[in-house]
Amino acid sequence: MIKIEQHAVTAWPAIDTERTGGWLLRHTPGVTRRRNNAALPPAADRHPEQSIGAVESYYRSRGAAVTVQVSPAEEHATLDAALATRGYRHDAPTLVMTASAATITDRLTPVTPVEITPELTPAWRAAYGSAEVSDLVLSRITAHTGFASITVDGEIAALGLFVAGDGLTGVFCMATAPAHRRRGHAAAILHAGAAWSAAHGAHTLYLQVETDNDQARRLYEAAGFTHSHSYHYRIL
């Protein structure tokens, strides 16, 4: 679990980071994604509930909401209770799921060609649609990146991002244009990404999916992904 969370920090970088009391504090002005603007706690045996004040000072000094990613949630019941007592609201419960590259390629049968490029192209950036994330996050990833896409009639119909390193690959930005859904594009993206991952020496893939996203969870479970751990956010 810890290795995955450490990989995710590198795979989805924040502009402003600071370490204090074992916490990793992250802030990215101009990007609203919680992932870029949340504090990651240290291990439970370091009693992160005792140093919440420093976390609050960091975010308030930047004019940002105080956001804590309670991860792994299974190990931070004491911290979670302390945050609730201080008035933090519970938000975005999320599952972290893992699968081997071999399992994914065995289970999924691609139905359409997938292109994977090592760099963020103008076409991929335009299809993704968030200039802020592209400019402030995706273009700053230092690990191996695979920008996957399926093109139909000259336009990108589906895309995904794979970030590999240290034996792991994170799966991000999975999306299919509404007019092209239910045609197996997402499965094809995952299949191609798993093969790409294995070729880069990363034989385990992980992804994050919010617990109420039933459609995505069914796809990932069919591809062989299983539950690793959970997290949620506490926001003040």
Coordinates of C-alpha atoms in Angstrom, one line a residue:
M1 CA 0.0 0.0 0.0
I2 CA 2.7 2.5 1.0
K3 CA 4.7 1.8 -2.2
I4 CA 1.6 2.5 -4.3
E5 CA 1.0 5.8 -2.5
Q6 CA 4.6 6.8 -2.9
H7 CA 4.5 6.0 -6.6
A8 CA 1.2 8.0 -7.0
V9 CA 2.9 11.1 -5.6
T10 CA 5.5 11.0 -8.3
A11 CA 3.1 10.0 -11.0
W12 CA 0.8 12.9 -10.3
P13 CA 3.1 15.7 -9.1
A14 CA 2.2 18.8 -7.2
I15 CA 4.0 22.1 -7.8
D16 CA 4.4 23.1 -4.1
T17 CA 5.4 20.3 -1.7
E18 CA 6.6 20.4 1.9
R19 CA 7.4 17.8 4.5
T20 CA 6.7 18.3 8.1
G21 CA 6.3 15.8 11.0
G22 CA 6.2 13.0 8.4
W23 CA 3.4 14.6 6.5
L24 CA 3.6 15.3 2.8
L25 CA 1.9 18.6 2.1
R26 CA 0.9 19.3 -1.6
H27 CA -0.5 22.4 -3.3
T28 CA -0.9 23.2 -6.9
P29 CA -2.3 26.7 -7.5
G30 CA -4.6 26.8 -10.5
V31 CA -5.6 23.1 -10.3
T32 CA -8.6 22.1 -8.4
R33 CA -8.1 18.4 -8.3
R34 CA -8.0 17.1 -4.7
R35 CA -5.1 14.9 -5.5
N36 CA -2.8 17.9 -6.2
N37 CA -3.9 19.8 -3.1
A38 CA -4.1 17.3 -0.2
A39 CA -1.8 16.3 2.7
L40 CA -0.7 12.7 2.9
P41 CA -0.2 11.6 6.5
P42 CA 2.7 9.6 7.9
A43 CA 2.3 6.1 9.3
A44 CA -0.2 5.7 12.0
D45 CA 2.5 4.9 14.6
R46 CA 3.8 8.4 14.2
H47 CA 0.5 9.8 15.5
P48 CA -0.3 12.2 12.7
E49 CA -3.4 13.4 14.7
Q50 CA -1.0 15.2 17.0
S51 CA 0.4 17.4 14.2
I52 CA -2.7 18.5 12.4
G53 CA -2.1 22.1 13.3
A54 CA 1.0 22.3 11.1
V55 CA -1.1 21.0 8.2
E56 CA -3.8 23.6 8.7
S57 CA -1.2 26.4 8.9
Y58 CA 0.3 25.3 5.5
Y59 CA -2.9 25.4 3.6
R60 CA -4.3 28.5 5.3
S61 CA -1.1 30.4 4.5
R62 CA -1.8 29.6 0.8
G63 CA -5.5 30.5 0.9
A64 CA -6.5 26.9 0.2
A65 CA -9.0 24.6 1.8
V66 CA -7.3 22.3 4.4
T67 CA -7.5 18.9 2.7
V68 CA -6.2 15.6 4.1
Q69 CA -6.0 12.4 2.0
V70 CA -6.7 9.8 4.7
S71 CA -4.7 7.0 3.1
P72 CA -4.6 4.1 3.6
A73 CA -7.9 4.6 5.3
E74 CA -7.7 1.2 6.9
E75 CA -4.7 2.3 9.0
H76 CA -5.8 5.8 10.0
A77 CA -9.0 5.4 12.1
T78 CA -7.6 7.5 14.9
L79 CA -6.6 10.3 12.5
D80 CA -9.9 10.2 10.7
A81 CA -11.8 10.5 14.0
A82 CA -9.7 13.4 15.1
L83 CA -10.4 15.2 11.8
A84 CA -14.1 14.6 12.1
T85 CA -14.0 16.0 15.6
R86 CA -12.4 19.2 14.3
G87 CA -15.2 19.6 11.8
Y88 CA -13.6 18.1 8.6
R89 CA -16.2 16.8 6.2
H90 CA -15.8 13.4 4.6
D91 CA -15.4 13.4 0.8
A92 CA -14.8 11.2 -2.2
P93 CA -14.3 7.7 -0.8
T94 CA -12.0 5.9 -3.2
L95 CA -10.8 2.4 -3.9
V96 CA -7.3 1.7 -5.0
M97 CA -7.2 -1.4 -7.2
T98 CA -4.3 -3.5 -8.5
A99 CA -3.8 -6.1 -11.2
S100 CA -0.9 -7.8 -12.9
A101 CA -0.1 -6.8 -16.5
A102 CA -0.4 -10.5 -17.5
T103 CA -3.9 -10.8 -16.0
I104 CA -5.1 -7.7 -17.9
T105 CA -3.8 -8.8 -21.2
D106 CA -5.2 -12.3 -20.7
R107 CA -8.6 -11.1 -19.8
L108 CA -9.2 -8.4 -22.3
T109 CA -9.4 -8.7 -26.0
P110 CA -8.7 -5.4 -27.8
V111 CA -11.2 -4.5 -30.5
T112 CA -9.6 -1.4 -31.9
P113 CA -6.0 -0.1 -32.4
V114 CA -4.4 2.0 -29.6
E115 CA -1.6 4.4 -30.0
I116 CA 0.7 5.1 -27.1
T117 CA 3.2 8.0 -27.2
P118 CA 5.8 8.9 -24.6
E119 CA 4.9 12.6 -24.8
L120 CA 1.8 14.7 -24.3
T121 CA 0.7 15.6 -27.8
P122 CA -1.4 18.6 -28.7
A123 CA -4.2 16.2 -29.9
W124 CA -4.2 14.2 -26.6
R125 CA -4.1 17.5 -24.6
A126 CA -7.1 18.9 -26.5
A127 CA -9.1 15.7 -26.1
Y128 CA -8.4 15.6 -22.4
G129 CA -9.8 19.0 -22.1
S130 CA -8.1 20.4 -18.9
A131 CA -5.4 22.8 -19.9
E132 CA -4.5 23.5 -16.3
V133 CA -3.9 19.8 -15.5
S134 CA -2.0 19.3 -18.7
D135 CA 0.3 22.4 -18.1
L136 CA 0.8 22.1 -14.4
V137 CA 0.7 18.3 -13.8
L138 CA 1.0 16.1 -16.9
S139 CA 3.8 18.0 -18.5
R140 CA 5.8 17.8 -15.2
I141 CA 5.8 14.0 -14.8
T142 CA 9.4 12.8 -14.7
A143 CA 8.7 9.0 -14.8
H144 CA 8.1 7.0 -18.0
T145 CA 4.7 8.1 -19.5
G146 CA 2.5 6.4 -22.0
F147 CA -0.3 8.7 -23.4
A148 CA -2.7 6.2 -24.9
S149 CA -5.5 7.1 -27.4
I150 CA -7.9 5.6 -29.8
T151 CA -8.7 7.7 -32.9
V152 CA -12.0 7.4 -34.8
D153 CA -12.7 9.5 -37.9
G154 CA -9.7 11.7 -37.2
E155 CA -10.6 12.5 -33.6
I156 CA -9.6 11.0 -30.3
A157 CA -12.5 8.9 -29.0
A158 CA -10.8 7.4 -25.9
L159 CA -7.7 8.0 -23.9
G160 CA -5.7 7.0 -20.8
L161 CA -2.4 7.8 -19.2
F162 CA 0.1 5.2 -17.9
V163 CA 3.0 6.2 -15.6
A164 CA 5.6 3.6 -14.9
G165 CA 8.5 3.2 -12.5
D166 CA 9.9 1.0 -9.7
G167 CA 7.9 -2.0 -10.9
L168 CA 4.5 -0.2 -10.8
T169 CA 2.4 1.6 -13.3
G170 CA -0.3 4.0 -12.4
V171 CA -3.4 4.3 -14.6
F172 CA -4.9 7.8 -14.9
C173 CA -7.1 10.0 -17.1
M174 CA -9.3 7.1 -18.4
A175 CA -12.0 8.7 -20.5
T176 CA -14.2 7.9 -23.5
A177 CA -16.1 10.5 -25.5
P178 CA -19.9 10.0 -24.9
A179 CA -20.6 9.2 -28.6
H180 CA -18.1 6.4 -28.5
R181 CA -19.0 4.6 -25.3
R182 CA -19.9 0.9 -25.0
R183 CA -17.7 -0.1 -27.9
G184 CA -14.8 -1.6 -25.9
H185 CA -12.5 1.4 -26.2
A186 CA -11.7 1.5 -22.5
A187 CA -10.8 -2.2 -22.4
A188 CA -8.6 -1.7 -25.4
I189 CA -6.8 1.2 -23.7
L190 CA -6.2 -1.0 -20.6
H191 CA -5.0 -3.9 -22.7
A192 CA -2.5 -1.7 -24.5
G193 CA -1.4 0.0 -21.3
A194 CA -0.8 -3.4 -19.6
A195 CA 1.4 -4.5 -22.5
W196 CA 3.3 -1.2 -22.5
S197 CA 3.7 -1.5 -18.7
A198 CA 5.2 -4.9 -18.9
A199 CA 7.6 -3.7 -21.6
H200 CA 8.8 -1.1 -19.2
G201 CA 9.5 -3.6 -16.5
A202 CA 6.4 -2.7 -14.5
H203 CA 4.3 -5.8 -14.0
T204 CA 1.7 -4.4 -11.5
L205 CA -0.8 -1.8 -12.4
Y206 CA -2.9 0.3 -10.0
L207 CA -5.7 2.8 -10.3
Q208 CA -8.0 4.8 -8.2
V209 CA -11.8 4.8 -8.6
E210 CA -14.4 6.5 -6.5
T211 CA -16.6 3.9 -4.8
D212 CA -19.8 5.2 -6.4
N213 CA -18.5 4.9 -9.9
D214 CA -20.1 1.5 -10.5
Q215 CA -19.6 1.4 -14.3
A216 CA -15.9 2.0 -14.0
R217 CA -15.6 -0.5 -11.2
R218 CA -17.2 -3.2 -13.3
L219 CA -14.8 -2.6 -16.1
Y220 CA -11.8 -2.7 -13.9
E221 CA -13.0 -5.9 -12.1
A222 CA -13.6 -7.6 -15.4
A223 CA -10.0 -6.6 -16.4
G224 CA -8.7 -8.4 -13.2
F225 CA -8.2 -5.5 -10.8
T226 CA -8.9 -6.3 -7.2
H227 CA -9.1 -4.1 -4.1
S228 CA -5.8 -3.1 -2.5
H229 CA -6.8 -0.4 0.0
S230 CA -9.1 2.6 0.3
Y231 CA -8.8 6.3 1.0
H232 CA -11.0 9.3 1.3
Y233 CA -10.5 13.0 1.9
R234 CA -11.3 15.1 4.9
I235 CA -11.8 18.8 4.1
L236 CA -12.1 21.8 6.4

